[in-house]
Short mmCIF file of C-alpha atoms in Angstrom, two decimals:
data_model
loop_
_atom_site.label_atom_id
_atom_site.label_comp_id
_atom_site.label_asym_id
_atom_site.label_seq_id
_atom_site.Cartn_x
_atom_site.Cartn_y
_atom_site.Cartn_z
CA UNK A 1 201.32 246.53 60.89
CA UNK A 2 199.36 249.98 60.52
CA UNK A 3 196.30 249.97 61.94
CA UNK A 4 193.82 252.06 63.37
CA UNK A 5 191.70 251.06 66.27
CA UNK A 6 188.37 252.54 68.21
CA UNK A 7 188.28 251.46 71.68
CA UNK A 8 184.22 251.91 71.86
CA UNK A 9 182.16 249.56 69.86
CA UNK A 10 178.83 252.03 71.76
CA UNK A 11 179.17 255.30 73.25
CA UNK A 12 175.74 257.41 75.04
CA UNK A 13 176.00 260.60 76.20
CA UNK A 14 173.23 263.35 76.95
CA UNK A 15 172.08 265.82 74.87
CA UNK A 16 174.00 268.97 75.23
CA UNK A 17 177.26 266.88 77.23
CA UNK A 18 180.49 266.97 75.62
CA UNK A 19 181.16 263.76 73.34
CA UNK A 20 184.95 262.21 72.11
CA UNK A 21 185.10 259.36 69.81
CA UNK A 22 188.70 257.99 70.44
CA UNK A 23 190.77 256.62 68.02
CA UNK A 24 194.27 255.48 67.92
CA UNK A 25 196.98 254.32 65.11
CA UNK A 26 199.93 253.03 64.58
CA UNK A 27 201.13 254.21 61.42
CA UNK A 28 204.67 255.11 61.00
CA UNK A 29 205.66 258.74 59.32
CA UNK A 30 202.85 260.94 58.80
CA UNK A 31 199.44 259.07 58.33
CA UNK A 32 196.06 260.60 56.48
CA UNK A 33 193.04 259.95 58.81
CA UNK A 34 189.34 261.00 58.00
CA UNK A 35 186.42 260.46 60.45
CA UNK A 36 183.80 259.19 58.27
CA UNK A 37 179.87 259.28 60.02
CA UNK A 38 177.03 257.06 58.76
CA UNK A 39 173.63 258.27 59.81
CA UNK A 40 170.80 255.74 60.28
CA UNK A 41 170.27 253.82 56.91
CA UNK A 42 172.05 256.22 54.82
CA UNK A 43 175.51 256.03 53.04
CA UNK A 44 179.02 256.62 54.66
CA UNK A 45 180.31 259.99 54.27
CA UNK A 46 183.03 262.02 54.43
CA UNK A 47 183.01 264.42 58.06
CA UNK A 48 186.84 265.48 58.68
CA UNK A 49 190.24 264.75 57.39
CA UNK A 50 192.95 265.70 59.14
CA UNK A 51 195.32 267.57 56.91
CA UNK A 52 191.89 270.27 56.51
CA UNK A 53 191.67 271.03 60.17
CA UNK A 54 188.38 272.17 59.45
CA UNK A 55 185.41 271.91 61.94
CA UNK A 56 182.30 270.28 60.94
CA UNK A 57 179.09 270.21 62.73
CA UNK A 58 180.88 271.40 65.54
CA UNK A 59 182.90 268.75 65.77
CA UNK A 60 186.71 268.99 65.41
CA UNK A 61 189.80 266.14 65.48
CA UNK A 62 193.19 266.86 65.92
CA UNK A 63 196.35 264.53 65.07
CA UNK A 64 198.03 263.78 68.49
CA UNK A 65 201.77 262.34 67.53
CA UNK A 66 202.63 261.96 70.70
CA UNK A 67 199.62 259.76 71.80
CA UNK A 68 198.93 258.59 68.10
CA UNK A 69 195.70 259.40 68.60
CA UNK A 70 192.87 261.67 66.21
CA UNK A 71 189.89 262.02 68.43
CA UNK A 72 186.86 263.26 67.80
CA UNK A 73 185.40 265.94 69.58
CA UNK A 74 182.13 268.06 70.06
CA UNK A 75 181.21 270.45 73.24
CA UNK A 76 178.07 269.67 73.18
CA UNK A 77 176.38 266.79 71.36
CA UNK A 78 172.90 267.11 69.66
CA UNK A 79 170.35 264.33 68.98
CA UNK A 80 170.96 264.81 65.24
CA UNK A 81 174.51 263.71 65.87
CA UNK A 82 173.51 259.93 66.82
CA UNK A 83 175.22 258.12 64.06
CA UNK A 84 177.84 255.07 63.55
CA UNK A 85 180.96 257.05 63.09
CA UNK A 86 184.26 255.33 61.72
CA UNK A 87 188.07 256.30 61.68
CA UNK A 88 189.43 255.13 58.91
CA UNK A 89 193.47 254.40 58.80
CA UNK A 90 195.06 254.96 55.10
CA UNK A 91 197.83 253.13 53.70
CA UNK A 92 197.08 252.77 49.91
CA UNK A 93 193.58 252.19 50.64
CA UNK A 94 190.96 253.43 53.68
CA UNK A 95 190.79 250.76 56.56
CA UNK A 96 187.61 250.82 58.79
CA UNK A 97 186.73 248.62 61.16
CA UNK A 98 183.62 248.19 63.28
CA UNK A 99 183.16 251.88 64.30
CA UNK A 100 181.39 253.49 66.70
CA UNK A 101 177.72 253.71 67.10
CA UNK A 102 177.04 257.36 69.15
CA UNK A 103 173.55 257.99 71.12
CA UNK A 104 172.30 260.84 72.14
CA UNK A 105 170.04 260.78 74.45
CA UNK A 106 167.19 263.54 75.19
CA UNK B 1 176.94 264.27 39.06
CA UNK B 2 174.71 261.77 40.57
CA UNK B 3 177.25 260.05 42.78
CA UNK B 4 177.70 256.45 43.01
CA UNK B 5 174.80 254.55 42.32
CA UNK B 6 173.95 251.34 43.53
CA UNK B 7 171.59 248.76 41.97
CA UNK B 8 169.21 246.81 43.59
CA UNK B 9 169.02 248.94 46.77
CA UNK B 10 167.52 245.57 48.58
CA UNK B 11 167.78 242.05 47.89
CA UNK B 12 165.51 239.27 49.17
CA UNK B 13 166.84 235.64 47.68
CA UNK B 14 166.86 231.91 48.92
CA UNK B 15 169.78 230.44 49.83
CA UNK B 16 171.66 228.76 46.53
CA UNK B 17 170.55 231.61 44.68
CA UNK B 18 172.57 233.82 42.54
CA UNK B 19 173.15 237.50 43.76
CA UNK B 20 174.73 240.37 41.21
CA UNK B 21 175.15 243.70 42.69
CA UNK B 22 175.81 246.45 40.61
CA UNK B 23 177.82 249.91 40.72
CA UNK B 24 178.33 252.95 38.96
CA UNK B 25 181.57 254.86 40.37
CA UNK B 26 181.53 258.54 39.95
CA UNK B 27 182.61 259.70 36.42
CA UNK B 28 186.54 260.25 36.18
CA UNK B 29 187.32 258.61 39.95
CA UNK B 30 189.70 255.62 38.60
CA UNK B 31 189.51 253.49 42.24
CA UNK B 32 186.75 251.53 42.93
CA UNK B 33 186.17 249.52 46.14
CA UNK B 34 183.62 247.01 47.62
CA UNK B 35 182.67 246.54 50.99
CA UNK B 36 180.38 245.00 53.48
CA UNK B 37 178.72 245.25 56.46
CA UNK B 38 177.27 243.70 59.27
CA UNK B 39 176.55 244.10 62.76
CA UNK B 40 179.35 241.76 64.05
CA UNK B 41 182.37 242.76 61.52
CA UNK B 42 181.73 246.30 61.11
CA UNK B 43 182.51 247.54 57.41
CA UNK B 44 185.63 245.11 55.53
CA UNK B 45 186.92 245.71 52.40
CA UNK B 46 186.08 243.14 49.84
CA UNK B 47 188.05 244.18 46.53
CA UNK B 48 189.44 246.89 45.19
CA UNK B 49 190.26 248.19 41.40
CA UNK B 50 192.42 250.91 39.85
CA UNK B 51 192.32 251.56 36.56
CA UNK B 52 189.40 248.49 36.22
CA UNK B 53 192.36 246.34 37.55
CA UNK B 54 191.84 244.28 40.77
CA UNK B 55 194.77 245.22 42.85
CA UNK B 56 193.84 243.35 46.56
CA UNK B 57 191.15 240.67 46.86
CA UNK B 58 192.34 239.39 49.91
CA UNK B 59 189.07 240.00 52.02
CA UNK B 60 186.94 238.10 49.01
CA UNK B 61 185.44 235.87 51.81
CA UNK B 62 185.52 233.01 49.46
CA UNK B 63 184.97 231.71 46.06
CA UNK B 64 181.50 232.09 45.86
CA UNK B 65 182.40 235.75 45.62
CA UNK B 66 183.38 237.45 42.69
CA UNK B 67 184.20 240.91 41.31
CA UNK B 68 184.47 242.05 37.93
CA UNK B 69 185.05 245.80 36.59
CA UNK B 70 185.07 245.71 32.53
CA UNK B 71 185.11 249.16 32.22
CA UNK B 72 185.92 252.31 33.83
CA UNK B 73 182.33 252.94 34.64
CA UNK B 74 180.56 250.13 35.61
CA UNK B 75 181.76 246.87 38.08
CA UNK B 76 179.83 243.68 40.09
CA UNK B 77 179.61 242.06 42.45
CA UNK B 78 178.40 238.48 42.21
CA UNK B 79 177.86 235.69 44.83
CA UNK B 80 176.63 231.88 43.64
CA UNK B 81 175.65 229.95 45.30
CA UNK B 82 173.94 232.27 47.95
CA UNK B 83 174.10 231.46 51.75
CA UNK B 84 172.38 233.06 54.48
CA UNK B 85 175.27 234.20 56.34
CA UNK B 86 175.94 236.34 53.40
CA UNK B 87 172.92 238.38 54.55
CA UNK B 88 174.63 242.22 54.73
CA UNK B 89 174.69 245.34 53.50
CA UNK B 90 177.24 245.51 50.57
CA UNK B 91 178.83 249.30 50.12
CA UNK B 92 180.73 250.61 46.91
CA UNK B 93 182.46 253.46 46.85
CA UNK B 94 184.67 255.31 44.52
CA UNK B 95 187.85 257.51 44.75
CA UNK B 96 189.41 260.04 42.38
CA UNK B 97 192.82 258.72 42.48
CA UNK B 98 196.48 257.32 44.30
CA UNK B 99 197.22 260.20 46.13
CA UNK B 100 193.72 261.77 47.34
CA UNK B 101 192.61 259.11 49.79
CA UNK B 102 188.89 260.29 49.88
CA UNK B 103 186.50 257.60 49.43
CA UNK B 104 183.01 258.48 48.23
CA UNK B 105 180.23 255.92 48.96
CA UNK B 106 177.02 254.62 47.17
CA UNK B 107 173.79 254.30 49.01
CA UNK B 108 174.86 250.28 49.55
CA UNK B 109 172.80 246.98 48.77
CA UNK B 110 171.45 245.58 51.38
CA UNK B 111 171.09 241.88 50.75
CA UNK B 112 168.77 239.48 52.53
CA UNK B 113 169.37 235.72 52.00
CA UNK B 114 166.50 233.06 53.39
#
């Protein structure tokens, strides 16, 4: 079955350390990944998809074939960035799961 | 355009209650989708619609849940009778169409059953 999973259910980290939200799939051929980040109380929205290779506050994800994996990286995490933060796997519809919830601490 | 909109923003109800939920998908996206969340389960899809059609309902927890989209611009979410466990914040989101996977999400519901 595809799926994509996120090891970390919680991750903390300092402010100003370097923060990676992993996740992995298993998706056959060529699969379209997002990161989506919910900030406290607010609505899910839309902070990288893969095929745009864009960066986005700072942070950056890169499709790993070899590992199947589309991590989520920043160099150096900010308070602001504390947020539940979800990797979606698409088949004919977006797949999240539980996420995971990023603090920064002071 | 005002995004999706989501109406009530909270919910308080007793248990055995009726609950409707109500969403507005952004004008021209043609894929509509309802989820919830809680602490324990993350986010899980509910139901989704194309084309005001109910394509997969398989994560309708039961049949006290139902969905209905009558037109192109408007959709619910009802649950009779109420229970407490139902207790959640209930997400809709929108997308333009097969073939741009990009979900775009309403503010959610978040529903409180005593």
């Amino acid at each position: 079955a595809q799926r994509v999973t996120q090891p970390e259910k919680l991750l903390s980290v300092f402010k100003g350390a370097p923060v990676e939200l992993k996740c992995n799939y298993s998706y056959s051929g060529s699969p379209e990944l997002f990161w989506y980040v919910q900030y406290s109380r607010q609505r899910l929205q839309l902070l990288l998809r893969h095929i745009s290779r864009e960066s986005i506050k700072g942070f950056t994800a890169d499709l790993n074939k070899g590992e199947t994996s589309f991590h989520l990286k920043k160099p150096f995490a900010q308070e602001e960035d504390s947020a539940m933060y979800y990797c979606p796997g698409s088949a004919r519809q977006l797949t999240f799961g539980s996420g995971t919830q990023l603090t920064v601490l002071p | 355009d005002a995004g999706v909109i989501q109406s009530p923003r909270h919910e308080v109800t007793e248990m055995g209650q009726e609950v409707t939920l109500r969403c507005k998908p952004i004008s021209g996206h043609n894929s509509l989708f309802w989820y919830r969340q809680t602490m324990m389960r993350g986010l899980e899809l509910l139901i989704y619609f194309n084309n005001n059609v109910p394509i997969d309902d398989s994560g309708m927890p039961e049949d006290r849940f139902s969905a209905k989209m009558p037109n192109a611009s408007f959709s619910t979410l009802k649950i009779q009778p109420s229970e407490p466990r139902d207790s959640a914040v209930y997400f809709c989101a929108s997308r333009a169409g097969v073939g741009n996977n990009e979900q775009f999400f309403g503010p959610g519901t978040r529903l409180t059953v005593l």
